[in-house]
PDB file of C-alpha atoms and ligand atoms in Angstrom:
ATOM      1  CA  MET A1360      -3.414  31.370  -5.092  1.00 75.00           C
ATOM      2  CA  PRO A1361      -7.361  30.634  -4.860  1.00 83.00           C
ATOM      3  CA  SER A1362      -9.686  33.272  -4.445  1.00 90.00           C
ATOM      4  CA  GLU A1363     -10.093  34.652  -0.562  1.00 92.00           C
ATOM      5  CA  GLU A1364     -13.219  33.052  -0.561  1.00 94.00           C
ATOM      6  CA  ASP A1365     -11.865  29.497  -1.552  1.00 93.00           C
ATOM      7  CA  LYS A1366      -9.091  30.132   1.046  1.00 96.00           C
ATOM      8  CA  ASP A1367     -11.712  30.869   3.883  1.00 96.00           C
ATOM      9  CA  ALA A1368     -13.555  27.557   2.757  1.00 96.00           C
ATOM     10  CA  LEU A1369     -10.586  25.765   3.016  1.00 97.00           C
ATOM     11  CA  PHE A1370      -9.647  26.999   6.379  1.00 97.00           C
ATOM     12  CA  ASP A1371     -13.213  26.493   7.849  1.00 97.00           C
ATOM     13  CA  ALA A1372     -13.256  22.942   6.178  1.00 97.00           C
ATOM     14  CA  ILE A1373     -10.481  21.865   8.002  1.00 96.00           C
ATOM     15  CA  ILE A1374     -11.499  23.145  11.448  1.00 97.00           C
ATOM     16  CA  ASP A1375     -14.992  21.417  10.840  1.00 97.00           C
ATOM     17  CA  GLY A1376     -13.167  18.269   9.529  1.00 96.00           C
ATOM     18  CA  ASP A1377     -15.077  18.316   6.208  1.00 98.00           C
ATOM     19  CA  ARG A1378     -12.529  16.154   4.326  1.00 97.00           C
ATOM     20  CA  GLU A1379     -14.579  16.500   1.026  1.00 98.00           C
ATOM     21  CA  ALA A1380     -14.625  19.999   1.075  1.00 97.00           C
ATOM     22  CA  VAL A1381     -10.890  20.277   1.572  1.00 97.00           C
ATOM     23  CA  VAL A1382     -10.240  17.507  -0.981  1.00 97.00           C
ATOM     24  CA  ARG A1383     -12.176  19.943  -3.545  1.00 97.00           C
ATOM     25  CA  VAL A1384     -10.620  23.313  -2.771  1.00 96.00           C
ATOM     26  CA  VAL A1385      -7.218  21.804  -2.910  1.00 96.00           C
ATOM     27  CA  ARG A1386      -7.828  19.627  -6.191  1.00 97.00           C
ATOM     28  CA  ALA A1387      -9.078  22.759  -7.791  1.00 96.00           C
ATOM     29  CA  ALA A1388      -5.951  24.883  -6.516  1.00 96.00           C
ATOM     30  CA  ALA A1389      -3.792  22.120  -7.800  1.00 96.00           C
ATOM     31  CA  ASP A1390      -5.527  21.664 -11.200  1.00 96.00           C
ATOM     32  CA  GLY A1391      -5.252  25.564 -11.685  1.00 94.00           C
ATOM     33  CA  GLY A1392      -1.692  25.368 -10.874  1.00 93.00           C
ATOM     34  CA  ASP A1393      -1.908  27.331  -7.834  1.00 93.00           C
ATOM     35  CA  ASP A1394       1.019  28.008  -5.167  1.00 93.00           C
ATOM     36  CA  LEU A1395       0.118  25.099  -3.161  1.00 93.00           C
ATOM     37  CA  ALA A1396       3.262  25.361  -0.680  1.00 90.00           C
ATOM     38  CA  GLY A1397       1.847  29.014  -0.050  1.00 92.00           C
ATOM     39  CA  LEU A1398      -1.647  27.343   0.489  1.00 94.00           C
ATOM     40  CA  LEU A1399      -0.357  25.255   3.001  1.00 90.00           C
ATOM     41  CA  ARG A1400       1.528  27.471   4.655  1.00 89.00           C
ATOM     42  CA  GLU A1401      -0.717  30.358   4.724  1.00 94.00           C
ATOM     43  CA  VAL A1402      -4.149  28.401   5.083  1.00 95.00           C
ATOM     44  CA  MET A1403      -3.891  24.915   5.857  1.00 94.00           C
ATOM     45  CA  ILE A1404      -1.320  24.924   8.921  1.00 90.00           C
ATOM     46  CA  PRO A1405      -2.875  27.863  10.508  1.00 93.00           C
ATOM     47  CA  ALA A1406      -6.202  26.144  10.326  1.00 94.00           C
ATOM     48  CA  MET A1407      -4.605  23.195  12.389  1.00 91.00           C
ATOM     49  CA  GLY A1408      -3.347  25.885  14.907  1.00 90.00           C
ATOM     50  CA  GLU A1409      -6.611  27.153  15.415  1.00 95.00           C
ATOM     51  CA  VAL A1410      -7.889  23.198  15.668  1.00 93.00           C
ATOM     52  CA  GLY A1411      -5.297  23.407  18.673  1.00 90.00           C
ATOM     53  CA  GLU A1412      -6.453  26.725  20.273  1.00 94.00           C
ATOM     54  CA  LEU A1413     -10.035  25.530  20.192  1.00 95.00           C
ATOM     55  CA  PHE A1414      -9.102  22.337  22.102  1.00 92.00           C
ATOM     56  CA  SER A1415      -6.950  24.327  24.625  1.00 92.00           C
ATOM     57  CA  LYS A1416     -10.110  26.336  25.297  1.00 95.00           C
ATOM     58  CA  GLY A1417     -12.345  23.061  25.588  1.00 96.00           C
ATOM     59  CA  GLU A1418     -14.526  24.113  22.419  1.00 96.00           C
ATOM     60  CA  ILE A1419     -13.709  21.147  20.939  1.00 95.00           C
ATOM     61  CA  PHE A1420     -12.393  17.563  21.819  1.00 94.00           C
ATOM     62  CA  VAL A1421     -10.212  14.702  20.877  1.00 92.00           C
ATOM     63  CA  PRO A1422     -12.578  13.378  18.178  1.00 94.00           C
ATOM     64  CA  GLU A1423     -13.118  16.741  16.521  1.00 96.00           C
ATOM     65  CA  MET A1424      -9.242  17.102  16.337  1.00 92.00           C
ATOM     66  CA  LEU A1425      -9.353  13.736  14.645  1.00 92.00           C
ATOM     67  CA  VAL A1426     -11.581  14.599  11.989  1.00 95.00           C
ATOM     68  CA  ALA A1427      -9.884  17.844  11.475  1.00 95.00           C
ATOM     69  CA  ALA A1428      -6.520  15.955  10.977  1.00 91.00           C
ATOM     70  CA  ARG A1429      -8.228  13.581   8.533  1.00 93.00           C
ATOM     71  CA  ALA A1430      -9.577  16.488   6.532  1.00 96.00           C
ATOM     72  CA  MET A1431      -6.107  18.183   6.458  1.00 94.00           C
ATOM     73  CA  GLN A1432      -4.318  14.936   5.483  1.00 93.00           C
ATOM     74  CA  GLY A1433      -6.897  14.669   2.414  1.00 96.00           C
ATOM     75  CA  GLY A1434      -5.492  17.943   1.324  1.00 95.00           C
ATOM     76  CA  ILE A1435      -1.833  16.870   2.063  1.00 93.00           C
ATOM     77  CA  ASP A1436      -2.349  13.599   0.092  1.00 93.00           C
ATOM     78  CA  ILE A1437      -3.211  15.663  -3.170  1.00 95.00           C
ATOM     79  CA  ILE A1438      -0.376  17.965  -2.897  1.00 93.00           C
ATOM     80  CA  GLU A1439       2.607  15.648  -1.711  1.00 88.00           C
ATOM     81  CA  PRO A1440       3.314  14.121  -5.049  1.00 89.00           C
ATOM     82  CA  ILE A1441       2.944  17.395  -6.903  1.00 89.00           C
ATOM     83  CA  LEU A1442       5.542  19.164  -4.512  1.00 85.00           C
ATOM     84  CA  ALA A1443       7.632  16.053  -4.069  1.00 79.00           C
ATOM     85  CA  GLY A1444       8.306  15.843  -7.853  1.00 72.00           C
ATOM     86  CA  GLY A1445      10.011  12.622  -8.777  1.00 62.00           C
ATOM     87  CA  GLY A1446      12.218  10.498 -11.155  1.00 61.00           C
ATOM     88  CA  HIS A1447      15.464  12.019 -10.022  1.00 68.00           C
ATOM     89  CA  GLN A1448      18.400  10.341  -8.511  1.00 78.00           C
ATOM     90  CA  PRO A1449      18.171  10.999  -4.555  1.00 87.00           C
ATOM     91  CA  ILE A1450      20.663  13.101  -3.190  1.00 90.00           C
ATOM     92  CA  GLY A1451      20.638  11.400   0.328  1.00 93.00           C
ATOM     93  CA  ARG A1452      18.610   8.872   2.403  1.00 95.00           C
ATOM     94  CA  VAL A1453      16.644   9.685   5.431  1.00 97.00           C
ATOM     95  CA  CYS A1454      14.492   7.776   7.982  1.00 98.00           C
ATOM     96  CA  ILE A1455      11.674   9.444   9.854  1.00 98.00           C
ATOM     97  CA  GLY A1456       9.310   8.820  12.623  1.00 98.00           C
ATOM     98  CA  SER A1457       7.251  10.364  15.476  1.00 98.00           C
ATOM     99  CA  VAL A1458       8.633   9.259  18.615  1.00 98.00           C
ATOM    100  CA  LYS A1459       7.406   6.481  20.753  1.00 98.00           C
ATOM    101  CA  GLY A1460       3.871   7.433  22.626  1.00 98.00           C
ATOM    102  CA  ASP A1461       3.242   9.980  19.901  1.00 98.00           C
ATOM    103  CA  LEU A1462       0.306   9.683  17.396  1.00 98.00           C
ATOM    104  CA  HIS A1463       0.784  13.227  15.801  1.00 97.00           C
ATOM    105  CA  ASP A1464       1.692  12.821  12.215  1.00 95.00           C
ATOM    106  CA  ILE A1465       0.500  15.573   9.996  1.00 95.00           C
ATOM    107  CA  GLY A1466       3.822  17.854  10.699  1.00 95.00           C
ATOM    108  CA  LYS A1467       6.366  14.640  10.161  1.00 96.00           C
ATOM    109  CA  ASN A1468       4.091  13.978   7.009  1.00 93.00           C
ATOM    110  CA  LEU A1469       5.117  17.496   5.802  1.00 91.00           C
ATOM    111  CA  VAL A1470       8.646  17.048   6.568  1.00 94.00           C
ATOM    112  CA  VAL A1471       8.771  13.778   4.339  1.00 92.00           C
ATOM    113  CA  MET A1472       6.929  15.843   1.822  1.00 88.00           C
ATOM    114  CA  MET A1473       9.474  18.612   1.741  1.00 88.00           C
ATOM    115  CA  LEU A1474      12.198  16.229   2.022  1.00 91.00           C
ATOM    116  CA  ARG A1475      11.261  14.456  -0.873  1.00 88.00           C
ATOM    117  CA  GLY A1476      10.604  17.416  -2.751  1.00 82.00           C
ATOM    118  CA  ALA A1477      14.133  18.417  -2.018  1.00 86.00           C
ATOM    119  CA  GLY A1478      15.640  15.284  -3.628  1.00 88.00           C
ATOM    120  CA  PHE A1479      15.927  12.817  -0.648  1.00 92.00           C
ATOM    121  CA  GLU A1480      14.757   8.948  -0.327  1.00 94.00           C
ATOM    122  CA  VAL A1481      12.662   8.978   2.512  1.00 95.00           C
ATOM    123  CA  GLU A1482      11.879   5.852   4.667  1.00 98.00           C
ATOM    124  CA  ASP A1483       8.685   6.864   6.849  1.00 98.00           C
ATOM    125  CA  LEU A1484       8.538   4.531   9.988  1.00 98.00           C
ATOM    126  CA  GLY A1485       5.156   6.175  11.015  1.00 98.00           C
ATOM    127  CA  VAL A1486       4.136   6.845  14.320  1.00 98.00           C
ATOM    128  CA  ASP A1487       4.909   5.718  17.955  1.00 98.00           C
ATOM    129  CA  VAL A1488       8.068   4.441  16.628  1.00 98.00           C
ATOM    130  CA  PRO A1489      10.372   3.064  19.395  1.00 98.00           C
ATOM    131  CA  VAL A1490      14.321   3.312  19.310  1.00 98.00           C
ATOM    132  CA  GLY A1491      14.250  -0.264  18.553  1.00 98.00           C
ATOM    133  CA  ARG A1492      12.859   0.521  15.254  1.00 98.00           C
ATOM    134  CA  PHE A1493      15.311   3.236  14.450  1.00 98.00           C
ATOM    135  CA  ALA A1494      18.104   0.958  15.349  1.00 98.00           C
ATOM    136  CA  GLU A1495      16.778  -1.547  12.659  1.00 98.00           C
ATOM    137  CA  ALA A1496      16.602   1.382  10.368  1.00 98.00           C
ATOM    138  CA  VAL A1497      20.346   2.103  10.891  1.00 98.00           C
ATOM    139  CA  ALA A1498      21.027  -1.391  10.114  1.00 98.00           C
ATOM    140  CA  ARG A1499      19.557  -1.247   6.931  1.00 97.00           C
ATOM    141  CA  GLY A1500      22.141   1.446   6.124  1.00 97.00           C
ATOM    142  CA  HIS A1501      20.441   4.707   7.431  1.00 97.00           C
ATOM    143  CA  ARG A1502      22.691   7.331   8.774  1.00 97.00           C
ATOM    144  CA  VAL A1503      20.321  10.235   9.280  1.00 98.00           C
ATOM    145  CA  ILE A1504      17.347  10.040  11.460  1.00 98.00           C
ATOM    146  CA  CYS A1505      14.469  12.494  11.654  1.00 98.00           C
ATOM    147  CA  LEU A1506      12.350  12.575  14.918  1.00 98.00           C
ATOM    148  CA  SER A1507       9.092  14.192  15.319  1.00 98.00           C
ATOM    149  CA  ALA A1508       7.388  14.813  18.563  1.00 98.00           C
ATOM    150  CA  LEU A1509       4.367  17.306  19.616  1.00 98.00           C
ATOM    151  CA  LEU A1510       3.724  16.395  23.315  1.00 98.00           C
ATOM    152  CA  THR A1511       5.547  17.361  26.451  1.00 98.00           C
ATOM    153  CA  THR A1512       5.411  13.909  27.510  1.00 98.00           C
ATOM    154  CA  THR A1513       6.921  12.253  24.446  1.00 98.00           C
ATOM    155  CA  LYS A1514       9.993  14.881  23.998  1.00 97.00           C
ATOM    156  CA  PRO A1515      11.989  12.950  26.448  1.00 98.00           C
ATOM    157  CA  GLU A1516      12.086  10.000  24.010  1.00 98.00           C
ATOM    158  CA  MET A1517      14.215  11.991  21.525  1.00 98.00           C
ATOM    159  CA  LYS A1518      16.886  12.067  24.205  1.00 98.00           C
ATOM    160  CA  THR A1519      16.619   8.180  24.363  1.00 98.00           C
ATOM    161  CA  VAL A1520      16.901   7.758  20.658  1.00 98.00           C
ATOM    162  CA  VAL A1521      19.935  10.252  20.763  1.00 98.00           C
ATOM    163  CA  ASP A1522      21.519   8.439  23.819  1.00 98.00           C
ATOM    164  CA  HIS A1523      21.164   5.429  21.802  1.00 98.00           C
ATOM    165  CA  PHE A1524      23.477   6.190  19.303  1.00 98.00           C
ATOM    166  CA  ARG A1525      25.851   8.321  21.343  1.00 97.00           C
ATOM    167  CA  ASP A1526      28.592   5.711  20.280  1.00 97.00           C
ATOM    168  CA  ARG A1527      27.739   6.020  16.769  1.00 97.00           C
ATOM    169  CA  PRO A1528      29.076   9.318  15.408  1.00 95.00           C
ATOM    170  CA  ASP A1529      28.195   8.288  11.803  1.00 97.00           C
ATOM    171  CA  VAL A1530      24.494   8.449  12.523  1.00 98.00           C
ATOM    172  CA  ARG A1531      23.048  12.036  12.560  1.00 98.00           C
ATOM    173  CA  ILE A1532      19.838  12.831  14.242  1.00 98.00           C
ATOM    174  CA  VAL A1533      17.261  15.750  13.508  1.00 98.00           C
ATOM    175  CA  VAL A1534      14.584  16.564  15.703  1.00 98.00           C
ATOM    176  CA  GLY A1535      11.578  18.909  15.241  1.00 98.00           C
ATOM    177  CA  GLY A1536       7.689  19.231  16.229  1.00 98.00           C
ATOM    178  CA  ALA A1537       5.951  21.790  18.158  1.00 96.00           C
ATOM    179  CA  VAL A1538       7.250  21.309  21.924  1.00 97.00           C
ATOM    180  CA  ILE A1539      11.019  21.190  20.422  1.00 98.00           C
ATOM    181  CA  THR A1540      13.460  24.269  20.329  1.00 98.00           C
ATOM    182  CA  GLN A1541      16.751  24.688  19.505  1.00 98.00           C
ATOM    183  CA  ASP A1542      17.688  24.925  23.231  1.00 98.00           C
ATOM    184  CA  TYR A1543      16.245  21.350  23.704  1.00 98.00           C
ATOM    185  CA  ALA A1544      18.044  19.811  20.686  1.00 98.00           C
ATOM    186  CA  ASN A1545      21.350  21.318  22.139  1.00 98.00           C
ATOM    187  CA  LEU A1546      20.446  19.852  25.531  1.00 98.00           C
ATOM    188  CA  ILE A1547      19.876  16.274  24.183  1.00 98.00           C
ATOM    189  CA  GLY A1548      22.982  16.400  21.857  1.00 98.00           C
ATOM    190  CA  ALA A1549      20.775  16.213  18.801  1.00 98.00           C
ATOM    191  CA  HIS A1550      22.776  17.098  15.570  1.00 98.00           C
ATOM    192  CA  GLY A1551      19.997  19.171  13.797  1.00 98.00           C
ATOM    193  CA  PHE A1552      17.050  20.809  14.658  1.00 98.00           C
ATOM    194  CA  GLY A1553      14.026  22.354  12.516  1.00 97.00           C
ATOM    195  CA  GLU A1554      11.278  24.679  13.278  1.00 95.00           C
ATOM    196  CA  ASP A1555       9.411  23.857  10.591  1.00 93.00           C
ATOM    197  CA  ALA A1556       9.335  21.252   7.562  1.00 91.00           C
ATOM    198  CA  PRO A1557      11.790  23.516   5.288  1.00 87.00           C
ATOM    199  CA  ALA A1558      13.908  24.178   8.322  1.00 94.00           C
ATOM    200  CA  ALA A1559      14.341  20.283   8.772  1.00 96.00           C
ATOM    201  CA  VAL A1560      15.351  20.299   5.092  1.00 93.00           C
ATOM    202  CA  HIS A1561      18.176  22.707   5.622  1.00 95.00           C
ATOM    203  CA  ALA A1562      19.060  20.576   8.719  1.00 97.00           C
ATOM    204  CA  VAL A1563      19.475  17.400   7.269  1.00 97.00           C
ATOM    205  CA  ARG A1564      21.335  19.206   4.434  1.00 95.00           C
ATOM    206  CA  ARG A1565      24.032  20.397   6.740  1.00 96.00           C
ATOM    207  CA  CYS A1566      24.189  17.120   8.661  1.00 94.00           C
ATOM    208  CA  LEU A1567      24.959  15.618   5.191  1.00 93.00           C
ATOM    209  CA  GLY A1568      27.602  18.345   4.724  1.00 92.00           C
ATOM    210  CA  LEU A1569      25.330  19.494   1.674  1.00 91.00           C
ATOM    211  CA  ASN A1570      25.249  23.457   1.387  1.00 74.00           C
ATOM    212  CA  ALA A1571      22.296  24.053   3.501  1.00 61.00           C
TER     213      ALA A1571
HETATM  214 CO1  LIG B 336      -2.900  16.178  20.015  1.00 90.99          CO
HETATM  215  N1  LIG B 336      -2.052  17.640  21.141  1.00 90.99           N
HETATM  216  N2  LIG B 336      -3.254  15.307  21.322  1.00 90.99           N
HETATM  217  N3  LIG B 336      -4.014  15.462  18.504  1.00 90.99           N
HETATM  218  N4  LIG B 336      -2.929  17.890  18.724  1.00 90.99           N
HETATM  219  C1  LIG B 336      -1.609  18.839  20.360  1.00 90.99           C
HETATM  220  C2  LIG B 336      -0.217  18.588  19.881  1.00 90.99           C
HETATM  221  C3  LIG B 336      -1.958  20.071  21.598  1.00 90.99           C
HETATM  222  C4  LIG B 336      -0.836  21.183  21.687  1.00 90.99           C
HETATM  223  C5  LIG B 336      -3.198  20.372  21.578  1.00 90.99           C
HETATM  224  C6  LIG B 336      -3.791  21.616  22.623  1.00 90.99           C
HETATM  225  O1  LIG B 336      -3.508  20.948  23.837  1.00 90.99           O
HETATM  226  N5  LIG B 336      -3.647  22.754  22.387  1.00 90.99           N
HETATM  227  C7  LIG B 336      -1.630  19.001  22.820  1.00 90.99           C
HETATM  228  C8  LIG B 336      -0.115  18.939  23.592  1.00 90.99           C
HETATM  229  C9  LIG B 336       0.296  19.595  24.576  1.00 90.99           C
HETATM  230  C10 LIG B 336       1.635  19.301  24.903  1.00 90.99           C
HETATM  231  O2  LIG B 336       1.828  18.320  25.401  1.00 90.99           O
HETATM  232  N6  LIG B 336       2.305  20.554  24.997  1.00 90.99           N
HETATM  233  C11 LIG B 336      -2.273  17.695  22.143  1.00 90.99           C
HETATM  234  C12 LIG B 336      -2.812  16.690  23.286  1.00 90.99           C
HETATM  235  C13 LIG B 336      -2.454  16.968  24.624  1.00 90.99           C
HETATM  236  C14 LIG B 336      -3.081  15.681  22.636  1.00 90.99           C
HETATM  237  C15 LIG B 336      -3.524  14.494  23.319  1.00 90.99           C
HETATM  238  C16 LIG B 336      -2.749  14.123  24.828  1.00 90.99           C
HETATM  239  C17 LIG B 336      -5.048  14.462  23.558  1.00 90.99           C
HETATM  240  C18 LIG B 336      -5.947  13.450  24.714  1.00 90.99           C
HETATM  241  O3  LIG B 336      -6.026  12.481  24.367  1.00 90.99           O
HETATM  242  N7  LIG B 336      -6.417  14.098  25.800  1.00 90.99           N
HETATM  243  C19 LIG B 336      -3.455  13.167  22.272  1.00 90.99           C
HETATM  244  C20 LIG B 336      -2.146  12.551  22.350  1.00 90.99           C
HETATM  245  C21 LIG B 336      -1.908  11.287  21.460  1.00 90.99           C
HETATM  246  C22 LIG B 336      -0.702  11.028  21.667  1.00 90.99           C
HETATM  247  O4  LIG B 336      -0.054  11.161  20.549  1.00 90.99           O
HETATM  248  N8  LIG B 336      -0.532   9.604  22.174  1.00 90.99           N
HETATM  249  C23 LIG B 336      -3.661  13.921  21.092  1.00 90.99           C
HETATM  250  C24 LIG B 336      -4.124  13.292  20.114  1.00 90.99           C
HETATM  251  C25 LIG B 336      -4.344  13.974  19.050  1.00 90.99           C
HETATM  252  C26 LIG B 336      -5.148  13.390  17.741  1.00 90.99           C
HETATM  253  C27 LIG B 336      -4.929  11.991  17.436  1.00 90.99           C
HETATM  254  C28 LIG B 336      -6.654  13.604  17.912  1.00 90.99           C
HETATM  255  C29 LIG B 336      -4.584  14.512  16.598  1.00 90.99           C
HETATM  256  C30 LIG B 336      -3.600  13.895  15.569  1.00 90.99           C
HETATM  257  C31 LIG B 336      -3.748  13.242  14.182  1.00 90.99           C
HETATM  258  C32 LIG B 336      -2.748  13.291  13.299  1.00 90.99           C
HETATM  259  O5  LIG B 336      -1.754  13.746  13.655  1.00 90.99           O
HETATM  260  N9  LIG B 336      -2.993  12.164  12.493  1.00 90.99           N
HETATM  261  C33 LIG B 336      -4.183  15.702  17.361  1.00 90.99           C
HETATM  262  C34 LIG B 336      -4.060  17.338  16.720  1.00 90.99           C
HETATM  263  C35 LIG B 336      -4.664  17.313  15.454  1.00 90.99           C
HETATM  264  C36 LIG B 336      -3.431  18.287  17.517  1.00 90.99           C
HETATM  265  C37 LIG B 336      -3.344  19.457  16.869  1.00 90.99           C
HETATM  266  C38 LIG B 336      -4.502  20.128  17.131  1.00 90.99           C
HETATM  267  C39 LIG B 336      -2.708  19.548  15.526  1.00 90.99           C
HETATM  268  C40 LIG B 336      -1.613  19.119  15.368  1.00 90.99           C
HETATM  269  C41 LIG B 336      -1.100  19.511  14.032  1.00 90.99           C
HETATM  270  O6  LIG B 336      -1.158  18.402  13.056  1.00 90.99           O
HETATM  271  N10 LIG B 336      -0.660  20.900  13.564  1.00 90.99           N
HETATM  272  C42 LIG B 336      -2.308  20.099  18.017  1.00 90.99           C
HETATM  273  C43 LIG B 336      -2.334  21.538  18.181  1.00 90.99           C
HETATM  274  C44 LIG B 336      -1.379  22.531  17.552  1.00 90.99           C
HETATM  275  O7  LIG B 336      -0.202  21.867  16.968  1.00 90.99           O
HETATM  276  N11 LIG B 336      -1.514  23.600  17.700  1.00 90.99           N
HETATM  277  C45 LIG B 336      -2.617  19.198  19.211  1.00 90.99           C
HETATM  278  C46 LIG B 336      -0.305  20.936  12.304  1.00 90.99           C
HETATM  279  C47 LIG B 336       1.103  20.419  11.873  1.00 90.99           C
HETATM  280  C48 LIG B 336       1.689  20.900  10.631  1.00 90.99           C
HETATM  281  O8  LIG B 336       2.148  21.229  12.751  1.00 90.99           O
HETATM  282  O9  LIG B 336       2.765  18.820  13.664  1.00 90.99           O
HETATM  283  O10 LIG B 336       3.566  21.063  14.938  1.00 90.99           O
HETATM  284  P1  LIG B 336       3.116  20.195  13.829  1.00 90.99           P
HETATM  285  O11 LIG B 336       4.442  20.137  12.761  1.00 90.99           O
HETATM  286  C49 LIG B 336       5.008  21.332  12.236  1.00 90.99           C
HETATM  287  C50 LIG B 336       6.282  21.780  13.155  1.00 90.99           C
HETATM  288  O12 LIG B 336       6.215  21.307  14.337  1.00 90.99           O
HETATM  289  C51 LIG B 336       7.543  21.052  12.490  1.00 90.99           C
HETATM  290  O13 LIG B 336       7.125  20.963  11.183  1.00 90.99           O
HETATM  291  C52 LIG B 336       5.431  21.245  11.098  1.00 90.99           C
HETATM  292  C53 LIG B 336       5.392  22.480  10.117  1.00 90.99           C
HETATM  293  O14 LIG B 336       5.980  22.826   8.910  1.00 90.99           O
HETATM  294  N12 LIG B 336       7.811  19.684  12.682  1.00 90.99           N
HETATM  295  C54 LIG B 336       9.070  19.038  12.608  1.00 90.99           C
HETATM  296  C55 LIG B 336       7.144  18.528  13.155  1.00 90.99           C
HETATM  297  N13 LIG B 336       8.003  17.565  12.863  1.00 90.99           N
HETATM  298  C56 LIG B 336       8.966  17.796  12.796  1.00 90.99           C
HETATM  299  C57 LIG B 336      10.444  17.461  12.735  1.00 90.99           C
HETATM  300  C58 LIG B 336      11.570  17.770  12.057  1.00 90.99           C
HETATM  301  C59 LIG B 336      11.454  19.480  12.133  1.00 90.99           C
HETATM  302  C60 LIG B 336      10.164  19.994  12.215  1.00 90.99           C
HETATM  303  O15 LIG B 336      12.849  17.558  12.129  1.00 90.99           O
HETATM  304  C61 LIG B 336      12.922  15.901  12.148  1.00 90.99           C
END
């Protein structure tokens, strides 16, 4: 792991939206062979949590959240190819998107990264994905759909997607995101729930009958 000083600098750089500084610290950690998953878990994700707190308290506004997200993504872009590995035969195929109306994608991108790291081929449909685009993915042969939602106002869209595939028992749907709970997943009839990105991988593995 980088020094405490570097970790503090990374935490502050995400909150300040200083993409260059984020990239510098993460690149140095990557070059030094540090524990990048630990860096994400212990420093970067909590920094985004702090950004949310500051927004809730009215101390920062949407533009600051946006630059913080861009700074965070700068670090993720370095970590992703390293954690995702490559060159192996995929153990399964998955499509994923943030549901219609939802523009948050950092958590989804982490789920993509973990799934790829676990050996899945992932088709990332992006953000604000309407049910029709998931239906197109199923028509292309996907049998596992991963949905992410961060807003109270967009979580009902997950039910729309689950309901759409109600008569397709071969299609499995895994849900997650800050506003989603196991109870909500059960309520709407989703087949899997992950409270974080590693748990999303377990849920997908269970859906495919792979040992979780
Ligand atoms: Co927004 N936003 N935002 N925002 N934003 C939240 C979510 C909020 C909690 C902030 C707050 O008020 N404290 C709040 C939602 C409140 C609610 O509805 N309950 C909020 C709001 C209100 C809004 C707007 C409405 C603000 C406005 O315009 N007035 C607006 C809505 C835009 C829209 O989507 N239509 C908005 C906009 C934005 C930005 C665009 C500025 C930016 C997003 C940029 C981007 O993503 N590229 C943004 C940000 C950055 C945040 C916060 C600060 C950080 C989100 C984040 O990236 N977290 C967020 C506050 C917070 O979360 N504390 C907030 C880090 C990320 C790693 O966590 O995405 O939760 P998360 O992912 C986790 C798990 O949830 C899970 O795994 C990840 C960890 O491993 N997970 C899954 C995620 N998807 C999964 C799928 C799975 C399984 C697990 O299975 C498939």
